[in-house]
Amino acid sequence: MSENYSTMSLDKLKREKAKIEKAITAMEAKEKKAAMAKVVAIAKESGFDLAELVGNTTRAVKKAISAPAEKAAPAARKKKKVAAKRGKVAPKYRNPEDSDMTWTGRGKQPIWVRDYLAAGGTLESITI
């Protein structure tokens, strides 16, 4: 495996460098994953979640906590819940000054609702 790099072309050296960098990155990721699994196992043996010990600060920590150390059987794996898409909702409130302006009651209050409430109005009085 010992090659004389001084005899290689620049193009070949660059290809070798790319291969080596890719191998290094893959090896680092593999070792990092193994180390995280060990840390999670030690925390569990001590009766703690890793998040309790280090704080839930990184995506890698969250992933390591939720993933079992060994691969679980397919029946034992938890299925990810897919959030249902919400359909359109009919408006509940109408601006008394401009009937084209409505609000469903979901999300952040529009400025006209805030202004109306600040002026002493109630949501019940603008309900459609």
PDB file of C-alpha atoms in Angstrom:
ATOM      1  CA  MET A   1       0.000   0.000   0.000  1.00  0.00           C
ATOM      2  CA  SER A   2       3.029   2.189   0.279  1.00  0.00           C
ATOM      3  CA  GLU A   3       3.026   4.220  -2.908  1.00  0.00           C
ATOM      4  CA  ASN A   4       5.524   6.751  -4.065  1.00  0.00           C
ATOM      5  CA  TYR A   5       3.426   9.882  -4.240  1.00  0.00           C
ATOM      6  CA  SER A   6       6.162  11.846  -5.935  1.00  0.00           C
ATOM      7  CA  THR A   7       5.667   9.839  -9.132  1.00  0.00           C
ATOM      8  CA  MET A   8       1.877  10.310  -9.276  1.00  0.00           C
ATOM      9  CA  SER A   9       0.204  12.932 -11.410  1.00  0.00           C
ATOM     10  CA  LEU A  10      -1.511  15.824  -9.719  1.00  0.00           C
ATOM     11  CA  ASP A  11      -4.909  14.568 -10.884  1.00  0.00           C
ATOM     12  CA  LYS A  12      -4.311  11.116  -9.388  1.00  0.00           C
ATOM     13  CA  LEU A  13      -3.077  12.651  -6.118  1.00  0.00           C
ATOM     14  CA  LYS A  14      -6.283  14.697  -5.881  1.00  0.00           C
ATOM     15  CA  ARG A  15      -8.411  11.581  -6.461  1.00  0.00           C
ATOM     16  CA  GLU A  16      -6.488   9.712  -3.761  1.00  0.00           C
ATOM     17  CA  LYS A  17      -6.890  12.652  -1.391  1.00  0.00           C
ATOM     18  CA  ALA A  18     -10.663  12.661  -1.973  1.00  0.00           C
ATOM     19  CA  LYS A  19     -10.850   8.900  -1.291  1.00  0.00           C
ATOM     20  CA  ILE A  20      -8.830   9.280   1.907  1.00  0.00           C
ATOM     21  CA  GLU A  21     -10.954  12.197   3.148  1.00  0.00           C
ATOM     22  CA  LYS A  22     -14.126  10.217   2.462  1.00  0.00           C
ATOM     23  CA  ALA A  23     -12.738   7.208   4.359  1.00  0.00           C
ATOM     24  CA  ILE A  24     -11.721   9.416   7.292  1.00  0.00           C
ATOM     25  CA  THR A  25     -15.168  11.023   7.458  1.00  0.00           C
ATOM     26  CA  ALA A  26     -16.887   7.626   7.376  1.00  0.00           C
ATOM     27  CA  MET A  27     -14.604   6.213  10.074  1.00  0.00           C
ATOM     28  CA  GLU A  28     -15.104   9.253  12.315  1.00  0.00           C
ATOM     29  CA  ALA A  29     -18.885   8.972  11.972  1.00  0.00           C
ATOM     30  CA  LYS A  30     -18.770   5.255  12.784  1.00  0.00           C
ATOM     31  CA  GLU A  31     -16.606   5.793  15.863  1.00  0.00           C
ATOM     32  CA  LYS A  32     -18.739   8.724  17.014  1.00  0.00           C
ATOM     33  CA  LYS A  33     -21.903   6.626  16.721  1.00  0.00           C
ATOM     34  CA  ALA A  34     -20.303   3.792  18.714  1.00  0.00           C
ATOM     35  CA  ALA A  35     -19.134   6.197  21.408  1.00  0.00           C
ATOM     36  CA  MET A  36     -22.606   7.742  21.661  1.00  0.00           C
ATOM     37  CA  ALA A  37     -24.152   4.278  22.032  1.00  0.00           C
ATOM     38  CA  LYS A  38     -21.737   3.531  24.885  1.00  0.00           C
ATOM     39  CA  VAL A  39     -22.568   6.811  26.623  1.00  0.00           C
ATOM     40  CA  VAL A  40     -26.314   6.186  26.280  1.00  0.00           C
ATOM     41  CA  ALA A  41     -25.887   2.654  27.661  1.00  0.00           C
ATOM     42  CA  ILE A  42     -23.887   3.897  30.656  1.00  0.00           C
ATOM     43  CA  ALA A  43     -26.512   6.571  31.387  1.00  0.00           C
ATOM     44  CA  LYS A  44     -29.316   3.986  31.207  1.00  0.00           C
ATOM     45  CA  GLU A  45     -27.400   1.611  33.485  1.00  0.00           C
ATOM     46  CA  SER A  46     -27.202   4.447  36.003  1.00  0.00           C
ATOM     47  CA  GLY A  47     -30.931   5.090  35.706  1.00  0.00           C
ATOM     48  CA  PHE A  48     -30.768   8.328  33.746  1.00  0.00           C
ATOM     49  CA  ASP A  49     -31.700   9.581  30.317  1.00  0.00           C
ATOM     50  CA  LEU A  50     -28.752  11.129  28.525  1.00  0.00           C
ATOM     51  CA  ALA A  51     -30.807  14.315  28.119  1.00  0.00           C
ATOM     52  CA  GLU A  52     -31.042  14.623  31.908  1.00  0.00           C
ATOM     53  CA  LEU A  53     -27.283  14.474  32.212  1.00  0.00           C
ATOM     54  CA  VAL A  54     -26.126  16.663  29.347  1.00  0.00           C
ATOM     55  CA  GLY A  55     -29.212  18.651  28.442  1.00  0.00           C
ATOM     56  CA  ASN A  56     -31.123  18.072  25.257  1.00  0.00           C
ATOM     57  CA  THR A  57     -28.908  20.361  23.196  1.00  0.00           C
ATOM     58  CA  THR A  58     -28.101  18.570  19.979  1.00  0.00           C
ATOM     59  CA  ARG A  59     -29.894  16.561  17.342  1.00  0.00           C
ATOM     60  CA  ALA A  60     -27.280  13.827  17.733  1.00  0.00           C
ATOM     61  CA  VAL A  61     -28.102  13.504  21.439  1.00  0.00           C
ATOM     62  CA  LYS A  62     -31.832  13.329  20.697  1.00  0.00           C
ATOM     63  CA  LYS A  63     -31.241  10.693  18.045  1.00  0.00           C
ATOM     64  CA  ALA A  64     -28.976   8.645  20.309  1.00  0.00           C
ATOM     65  CA  ILE A  65     -31.486   8.730  23.137  1.00  0.00           C
ATOM     66  CA  SER A  66     -34.379   7.628  20.972  1.00  0.00           C
ATOM     67  CA  ALA A  67     -32.431   4.920  19.139  1.00  0.00           C
ATOM     68  CA  PRO A  68     -31.807   1.639  20.960  1.00  0.00           C
ATOM     69  CA  ALA A  69     -28.211   0.482  21.370  1.00  0.00           C
ATOM     70  CA  GLU A  70     -28.883  -2.634  19.329  1.00  0.00           C
ATOM     71  CA  LYS A  71     -31.229  -2.744  16.371  1.00  0.00           C
ATOM     72  CA  ALA A  72     -34.719  -3.614  17.532  1.00  0.00           C
ATOM     73  CA  ALA A  73     -36.836  -6.235  15.859  1.00  0.00           C
ATOM     74  CA  PRO A  74     -39.154  -4.718  13.241  1.00  0.00           C
ATOM     75  CA  ALA A  75     -42.239  -5.378  15.405  1.00  0.00           C
ATOM     76  CA  ALA A  76     -40.634  -3.629  18.380  1.00  0.00           C
ATOM     77  CA  ARG A  77     -39.733  -0.480  16.477  1.00  0.00           C
ATOM     78  CA  LYS A  78     -41.986   2.470  16.999  1.00  0.00           C
ATOM     79  CA  LYS A  79     -43.704   3.822  13.948  1.00  0.00           C
ATOM     80  CA  LYS A  80     -43.285   7.501  13.293  1.00  0.00           C
ATOM     81  CA  LYS A  81     -46.513   9.401  13.480  1.00  0.00           C
ATOM     82  CA  VAL A  82     -47.288  11.394  10.402  1.00  0.00           C
ATOM     83  CA  ALA A  83     -48.944  14.678  11.124  1.00  0.00           C
ATOM     84  CA  ALA A  84     -52.289  14.986   9.426  1.00  0.00           C
ATOM     85  CA  LYS A  85     -52.620  17.915   7.092  1.00  0.00           C
ATOM     86  CA  ARG A  86     -55.214  20.346   8.213  1.00  0.00           C
ATOM     87  CA  GLY A  87     -57.815  21.413   5.746  1.00  0.00           C
ATOM     88  CA  LYS A  88     -59.179  24.880   5.264  1.00  0.00           C
ATOM     89  CA  VAL A  89     -61.218  26.208   8.131  1.00  0.00           C
ATOM     90  CA  ALA A  90     -64.178  28.530   7.815  1.00  0.00           C
ATOM     91  CA  PRO A  91     -63.669  31.968   9.321  1.00  0.00           C
ATOM     92  CA  LYS A  92     -65.151  32.563  12.783  1.00  0.00           C
ATOM     93  CA  TYR A  93     -64.651  36.302  13.094  1.00  0.00           C
ATOM     94  CA  ARG A  94     -65.316  39.223  10.736  1.00  0.00           C
ATOM     95  CA  ASN A  95     -63.974  42.766  10.942  1.00  0.00           C
ATOM     96  CA  PRO A  96     -66.969  45.050  11.585  1.00  0.00           C
ATOM     97  CA  GLU A  97     -65.314  47.883   9.639  1.00  0.00           C
ATOM     98  CA  ASP A  98     -64.283  45.788   6.608  1.00  0.00           C
ATOM     99  CA  SER A  99     -66.341  42.658   5.940  1.00  0.00           C
ATOM    100  CA  ASP A 100     -63.643  41.248   3.638  1.00  0.00           C
ATOM    101  CA  MET A 101     -61.287  40.826   6.591  1.00  0.00           C
ATOM    102  CA  THR A 102     -61.921  37.587   8.472  1.00  0.00           C
ATOM    103  CA  TRP A 103     -60.065  35.333  10.897  1.00  0.00           C
ATOM    104  CA  THR A 104     -60.498  31.630  11.638  1.00  0.00           C
ATOM    105  CA  GLY A 105     -59.490  31.957  15.267  1.00  0.00           C
ATOM    106  CA  ARG A 106     -56.348  29.908  14.669  1.00  0.00           C
ATOM    107  CA  GLY A 107     -52.834  31.200  14.812  1.00  0.00           C
ATOM    108  CA  LYS A 108     -51.723  34.684  15.646  1.00  0.00           C
ATOM    109  CA  GLN A 109     -54.440  37.306  16.007  1.00  0.00           C
ATOM    110  CA  PRO A 110     -54.588  39.734  13.091  1.00  0.00           C
ATOM    111  CA  ILE A 111     -53.872  43.377  13.836  1.00  0.00           C
ATOM    112  CA  TRP A 112     -57.514  44.362  13.316  1.00  0.00           C
ATOM    113  CA  VAL A 113     -58.579  41.837  16.008  1.00  0.00           C
ATOM    114  CA  ARG A 114     -55.972  43.122  18.457  1.00  0.00           C
ATOM    115  CA  ASP A 115     -57.009  46.720  17.800  1.00  0.00           C
ATOM    116  CA  TYR A 116     -60.697  45.861  18.187  1.00  0.00           C
ATOM    117  CA  LEU A 117     -60.082  44.065  21.492  1.00  0.00           C
ATOM    118  CA  ALA A 118     -57.872  46.904  22.738  1.00  0.00           C
ATOM    119  CA  ALA A 119     -60.671  49.360  21.985  1.00  0.00           C
ATOM    120  CA  GLY A 120     -62.967  47.420  24.314  1.00  0.00           C
ATOM    121  CA  GLY A 121     -64.646  45.042  21.876  1.00  0.00           C
ATOM    122  CA  THR A 122     -65.141  41.338  22.482  1.00  0.00           C
ATOM    123  CA  LEU A 123     -64.614  38.320  20.253  1.00  0.00           C
ATOM    124  CA  GLU A 124     -68.258  37.354  20.778  1.00  0.00           C
ATOM    125  CA  SER A 125     -69.387  40.610  19.191  1.00  0.00           C
ATOM    126  CA  ILE A 126     -67.483  39.918  15.938  1.00  0.00           C
ATOM    127  CA  THR A 127     -68.327  36.227  15.694  1.00  0.00           C
ATOM    128  CA  ILE A 128     -69.825  35.294  12.352  1.00  0.00           C
TER     129      ILE A 128
END
